[in-house]
Short mmCIF file of C-alpha atoms in Angstrom, two decimals:
data_model
loop_
_atom_site.label_atom_id
_atom_site.label_comp_id
_atom_site.label_asym_id
_atom_site.label_seq_id
_atom_site.Cartn_x
_atom_site.Cartn_y
_atom_site.Cartn_z
CA MET A 7 0.00 0.00 0.00
CA ALA A 8 1.42 3.31 -1.12
CA HIS A 9 0.37 5.31 1.94
CA GLU A 10 1.17 2.92 4.76
CA GLY A 11 4.12 4.99 5.96
CA GLU A 12 2.13 8.21 5.94
CA VAL A 13 -0.74 6.57 7.83
CA ARG A 14 1.70 5.24 10.44
CA ASP A 15 3.21 8.75 10.77
CA GLU A 16 -0.27 10.10 11.44
CA LEU A 17 -0.87 7.47 14.13
CA ALA A 18 2.49 8.30 15.73
CA ARG A 19 1.58 11.97 15.72
CA LEU A 20 -1.72 11.23 17.46
CA ARG A 21 0.10 9.20 20.11
CA ALA A 22 2.72 11.90 20.64
CA ARG A 23 0.13 14.67 20.98
CA THR A 24 -2.09 12.91 23.52
CA ALA A 25 -0.61 11.90 26.87
CA ASP A 26 -1.51 8.41 28.13
CA VAL A 27 -2.36 7.01 24.68
CA THR A 28 -0.55 3.67 24.50
CA ALA A 29 -1.33 2.39 21.00
CA VAL A 30 -3.22 3.30 17.84
CA VAL A 31 -4.33 0.83 15.19
CA ALA A 32 -5.71 1.82 11.78
CA ALA A 33 -7.99 -0.96 10.58
CA SER A 34 -10.31 -1.58 7.67
CA VAL A 35 -13.99 -1.91 8.61
CA ASP A 36 -13.79 -5.64 7.77
CA GLY A 37 -11.14 -6.15 10.45
CA LEU A 38 -7.72 -6.06 8.74
CA VAL A 39 -4.77 -4.06 10.06
CA LEU A 40 -3.68 -1.17 7.83
CA ALA A 41 -1.05 0.25 10.19
CA ALA A 42 -0.24 0.28 13.90
CA ASP A 43 1.83 2.49 16.16
CA PRO A 44 3.72 1.20 18.05
CA PRO A 45 3.75 -2.15 16.17
CA VAL A 46 1.73 -3.95 18.88
CA GLU A 47 1.65 -7.74 18.86
CA ASP A 48 -2.10 -8.17 19.06
CA ALA A 49 -2.96 -5.56 16.39
CA GLU A 50 -4.76 -8.25 14.34
CA GLY A 51 -6.93 -9.17 17.33
CA ILE A 52 -7.71 -5.50 18.03
CA ALA A 53 -8.64 -4.91 14.38
CA ALA A 54 -10.89 -7.99 14.30
CA LEU A 55 -12.69 -7.04 17.53
CA THR A 56 -13.02 -3.46 16.29
CA ALA A 57 -14.86 -4.76 13.22
CA ALA A 58 -17.21 -6.79 15.42
CA ALA A 59 -17.92 -3.85 17.76
CA LEU A 60 -18.35 -1.61 14.74
CA GLY A 61 -21.01 -3.93 13.32
CA VAL A 62 -23.12 -3.60 16.48
CA GLY A 63 -22.35 0.13 16.84
CA LEU A 64 -23.39 0.90 13.27
CA ARG A 65 -26.67 -0.98 13.65
CA LEU A 66 -27.40 0.58 17.02
CA ALA A 67 -26.80 4.10 15.63
CA ASP A 68 -28.87 3.27 12.55
CA THR A 69 -31.90 1.74 14.30
CA THR A 70 -32.04 4.59 16.83
CA GLY A 71 -31.82 7.15 14.03
CA ARG A 72 -28.41 8.55 15.00
CA GLY A 73 -27.07 8.49 11.42
CA ALA A 74 -23.66 7.43 10.16
CA PHE A 75 -20.96 6.10 12.49
CA ARG A 76 -18.60 8.63 14.07
CA GLU A 77 -17.03 7.05 17.17
CA LEU A 78 -17.28 4.39 19.81
CA LEU A 79 -15.91 4.74 23.37
CA VAL A 80 -15.43 1.94 25.86
CA HIS A 81 -14.39 2.93 29.39
CA GLY A 82 -12.93 0.06 31.37
CA GLU A 83 -11.68 0.07 34.95
CA SER A 84 -8.07 0.47 33.83
CA GLY A 85 -8.42 2.55 30.69
CA TYR A 86 -10.23 3.45 27.50
CA VAL A 87 -10.63 1.91 24.04
CA ALA A 88 -12.04 4.25 21.44
CA THR A 89 -12.78 3.80 17.74
CA TYR A 90 -13.06 6.77 15.37
CA ALA A 91 -14.30 6.88 11.78
CA ALA A 92 -11.54 7.57 9.24
CA GLY A 93 -13.14 7.79 5.82
CA ILE A 94 -15.13 5.25 3.84
CA GLY A 95 -13.60 1.93 4.76
CA CYS A 96 -11.26 2.65 7.66
CA VAL A 97 -11.35 3.35 11.40
CA LEU A 98 -8.77 4.24 14.05
CA THR A 99 -8.81 2.29 17.30
CA VAL A 100 -7.01 3.99 20.19
CA LEU A 101 -5.91 2.35 23.45
CA ALA A 102 -5.46 4.76 26.35
CA GLY A 103 -4.80 4.66 30.07
CA PRO A 104 -7.31 5.63 32.77
CA ARG A 105 -5.87 9.15 33.18
CA VAL A 106 -6.22 10.19 29.53
CA ASN A 107 -7.78 13.58 28.78
CA VAL A 108 -10.84 12.30 26.88
CA GLY A 109 -11.71 15.75 25.59
CA ARG A 110 -8.26 16.06 24.02
CA LEU A 111 -8.36 12.47 22.78
CA HIS A 112 -11.62 13.20 20.93
CA MET A 113 -10.15 16.35 19.44
CA GLU A 114 -6.86 14.80 18.30
CA ALA A 115 -8.34 11.48 17.14
CA ARG A 116 -11.09 13.14 15.07
CA ARG A 117 -8.43 15.25 13.38
CA ALA A 118 -6.21 12.20 12.81
CA GLY A 119 -9.22 10.27 11.44
CA ALA A 120 -9.93 13.02 8.94
CA ARG A 121 -6.28 13.08 7.81
CA VAL A 122 -6.11 9.29 7.44
CA ALA A 123 -9.36 9.46 5.45
CA GLU A 124 -7.74 12.01 3.16
CA LEU A 125 -4.69 9.80 2.65
CA LEU A 126 -6.67 6.59 1.99
CA ASP A 127 -9.77 7.87 0.21
CA GLY A 128 -7.70 10.34 -1.76
CA ALA A 129 -5.64 7.37 -2.98
CA ALA A 130 -8.80 5.40 -3.85
CA VAL A 131 -10.16 8.30 -5.85
CA ARG A 132 -6.89 8.64 -7.74
CA LEU A 133 -6.90 4.91 -8.56
CA GLU A 134 -10.44 5.15 -9.93
CA ASP A 135 -9.44 8.11 -12.05
CA SER A 136 -6.57 6.35 -13.79
CA MET B 20 -28.92 26.42 44.82
CA ALA B 21 -28.46 26.49 41.08
CA ASN B 22 -28.00 23.64 38.62
CA THR B 23 -25.24 23.67 35.99
CA GLU B 24 -27.30 25.37 33.32
CA THR B 25 -28.57 28.10 35.62
CA ALA B 26 -25.11 28.73 37.05
CA LEU B 27 -23.58 29.07 33.56
CA LYS B 28 -26.38 31.39 32.44
CA ASP B 29 -25.92 33.38 35.62
CA ALA B 30 -22.18 33.79 34.93
CA MET B 31 -22.86 34.73 31.30
CA THR B 32 -25.38 37.44 32.15
CA SER B 33 -24.15 38.85 35.48
CA ILE B 34 -20.41 39.10 34.84
CA GLU B 35 -19.36 42.05 32.70
CA GLY B 36 -17.40 41.31 29.51
CA VAL B 37 -17.90 37.52 29.41
CA ILE B 38 -17.07 35.78 26.11
CA GLY B 39 -17.79 32.22 27.22
CA VAL B 40 -18.13 29.98 30.26
CA ALA B 41 -17.66 26.23 30.69
CA LEU B 42 -17.96 23.77 33.54
CA VAL B 43 -15.28 21.15 32.97
CA ASP B 44 -14.51 17.74 34.46
CA TYR B 45 -10.68 17.62 34.58
CA THR B 46 -10.55 13.89 35.24
CA SER B 47 -11.82 13.40 31.68
CA GLY B 48 -11.24 16.77 29.99
CA MET B 49 -14.87 16.95 28.92
CA ALA B 50 -17.20 19.89 29.45
CA LEU B 51 -20.32 19.28 31.54
CA GLY B 52 -21.83 22.44 30.15
CA THR B 53 -20.87 25.44 28.04
CA ILE B 54 -22.42 28.77 27.17
CA GLY B 55 -21.22 31.49 24.78
CA GLY B 56 -17.92 31.11 22.97
CA GLY B 57 -19.15 30.85 19.39
CA LYS B 58 -16.95 30.26 16.40
CA ASP B 59 -14.07 32.36 17.73
CA LEU B 60 -13.71 30.31 20.90
CA ASP B 61 -14.55 26.60 20.80
CA LEU B 62 -15.27 25.88 24.46
CA ASN B 63 -14.86 22.11 24.07
CA VAL B 64 -11.33 22.67 22.78
CA ALA B 65 -10.74 25.11 25.63
CA ALA B 66 -12.03 22.51 28.12
CA ALA B 67 -9.60 19.85 26.89
CA GLY B 68 -6.66 22.26 26.68
CA ASN B 69 -7.19 23.85 30.08
CA THR B 70 -7.55 20.42 31.65
CA ASP B 71 -3.87 19.97 30.72
CA VAL B 72 -3.10 23.35 32.36
CA VAL B 73 -4.80 22.34 35.61
CA ARG B 74 -3.23 18.88 35.65
CA ALA B 75 0.24 20.34 35.00
CA LYS B 76 -0.14 22.76 37.94
CA VAL B 77 -1.44 20.04 40.26
CA ARG B 78 1.54 17.85 39.30
CA THR B 79 4.00 20.72 39.79
CA MET B 80 2.64 21.36 43.27
CA GLU B 81 2.98 17.69 44.11
CA MET B 82 6.60 17.71 42.93
CA LEU B 83 7.31 20.85 44.97
CA GLY B 84 5.81 19.18 48.01
CA LEU B 85 3.24 21.93 48.43
CA LYS B 86 0.37 20.58 50.46
CA ASP B 87 -2.09 23.17 49.33
CA GLU B 88 -4.97 23.61 46.90
CA ILE B 89 -5.40 25.72 43.80
CA GLU B 90 -8.11 28.32 44.23
CA ASP B 91 -7.93 29.82 40.78
CA ILE B 92 -5.61 30.30 37.79
CA LEU B 93 -5.48 33.55 35.84
CA ILE B 94 -4.14 33.71 32.29
CA THR B 95 -3.76 37.19 30.82
CA LEU B 96 -3.76 37.51 27.04
CA GLY B 97 -3.38 40.64 24.94
CA THR B 98 -7.14 41.12 24.65
CA GLN B 99 -8.66 38.57 27.01
CA TYR B 100 -8.53 37.21 30.53
CA HIS B 101 -9.00 33.48 31.05
CA LEU B 102 -9.99 32.53 34.58
CA ILE B 103 -10.01 28.96 35.86
CA ARG B 104 -11.69 28.37 39.21
CA LEU B 105 -11.36 24.92 40.76
CA LEU B 106 -14.44 23.74 42.60
CA SER B 107 -14.48 22.03 45.94
CA GLY B 108 -17.15 20.52 48.11
CA ARG B 109 -19.45 17.56 47.90
CA GLY B 110 -19.86 16.27 44.34
CA LYS B 111 -17.87 19.17 42.93
CA SER B 112 -14.25 18.09 43.32
CA GLY B 113 -12.55 17.32 40.02
CA LEU B 114 -14.40 20.14 38.30
CA PHE B 115 -13.43 23.65 37.28
CA LEU B 116 -15.26 26.68 35.98
CA TYR B 117 -13.61 28.28 32.97
CA LEU B 118 -14.33 31.90 32.16
CA ALA B 119 -13.12 33.85 29.12
CA LEU B 120 -13.39 37.63 29.47
CA ASP B 121 -12.93 40.58 27.16
CA LYS B 122 -10.05 42.55 28.71
CA ASN B 123 -11.46 45.93 27.68
CA ARG B 124 -14.89 45.39 29.21
CA ALA B 125 -14.15 43.17 32.19
CA ASN B 126 -13.47 44.06 35.79
CA LEU B 127 -11.20 41.30 36.99
CA ALA B 128 -11.75 41.78 40.72
CA MET B 129 -15.52 41.85 40.25
CA ALA B 130 -15.43 38.82 37.95
CA ARG B 131 -13.48 36.77 40.54
CA HIS B 132 -15.86 37.85 43.28
CA GLN B 133 -18.93 36.93 41.23
CA LEU B 134 -17.44 33.63 40.14
CA ARG B 135 -16.86 32.74 43.80
CA SER B 136 -20.52 33.30 44.65
CA ILE B 137 -21.66 31.39 41.55
CA GLU B 138 -19.50 28.48 42.69
CA ALA B 139 -20.99 28.58 46.20
CA ASP B 140 -24.46 28.46 44.70
CA LEU B 141 -23.77 25.69 42.19
CA GLU B 142 -25.04 22.19 42.80
CA VAL B 143 -23.91 19.55 40.33
#
């Protein structure tokens, strides 16, 4: 994939800008890893579970009339797992500690999601053009 | 006793020169309520950013071994005052009131005084 490096840079930037974020995985909506920072061992597992959670989240938002998917936040006793939309076929899943600034996480992850969307969807559009 | 919405409205209308007010939970960085602000001042961004300010000061005090509490934090800009008042009391710890003021119109002493009474009245 032509943009893998750029996507990973974006994930690294998100992690650097938000204290207490431990890992970020960019995954396709069908559960495959596109990039991860740092290269965590269980990225495949995270991506697969993200796809499963996304399936329920999408349907829940849809049946309750909340529109298209934006984000999903799970707050556990020892931290957060959050998934943010990043364009047509991709999402970012962020692992963070219990002390993370959720307001900042939302802000930075939404921005990162939009930039990853630009990188990936921009590439898809260019492929269709040629 | 005033609820969050009433307290924010009260701050917005009674304090001279207010641009925006937010009640923020600094354990999460999320705003419990906001009023004013508009496109020039995104209060949710301000809530997240100022959470870092408060946390940094709390950490610094810990490192200095100061066994004290922050009452408020004043940030003076070229054209604005930003006032952060940490809340204390039952159900209110971990929260702060954030106030952005127009420097030309505001009376800082009066604003601090009014903010103190709004805090005393607030029930979350």
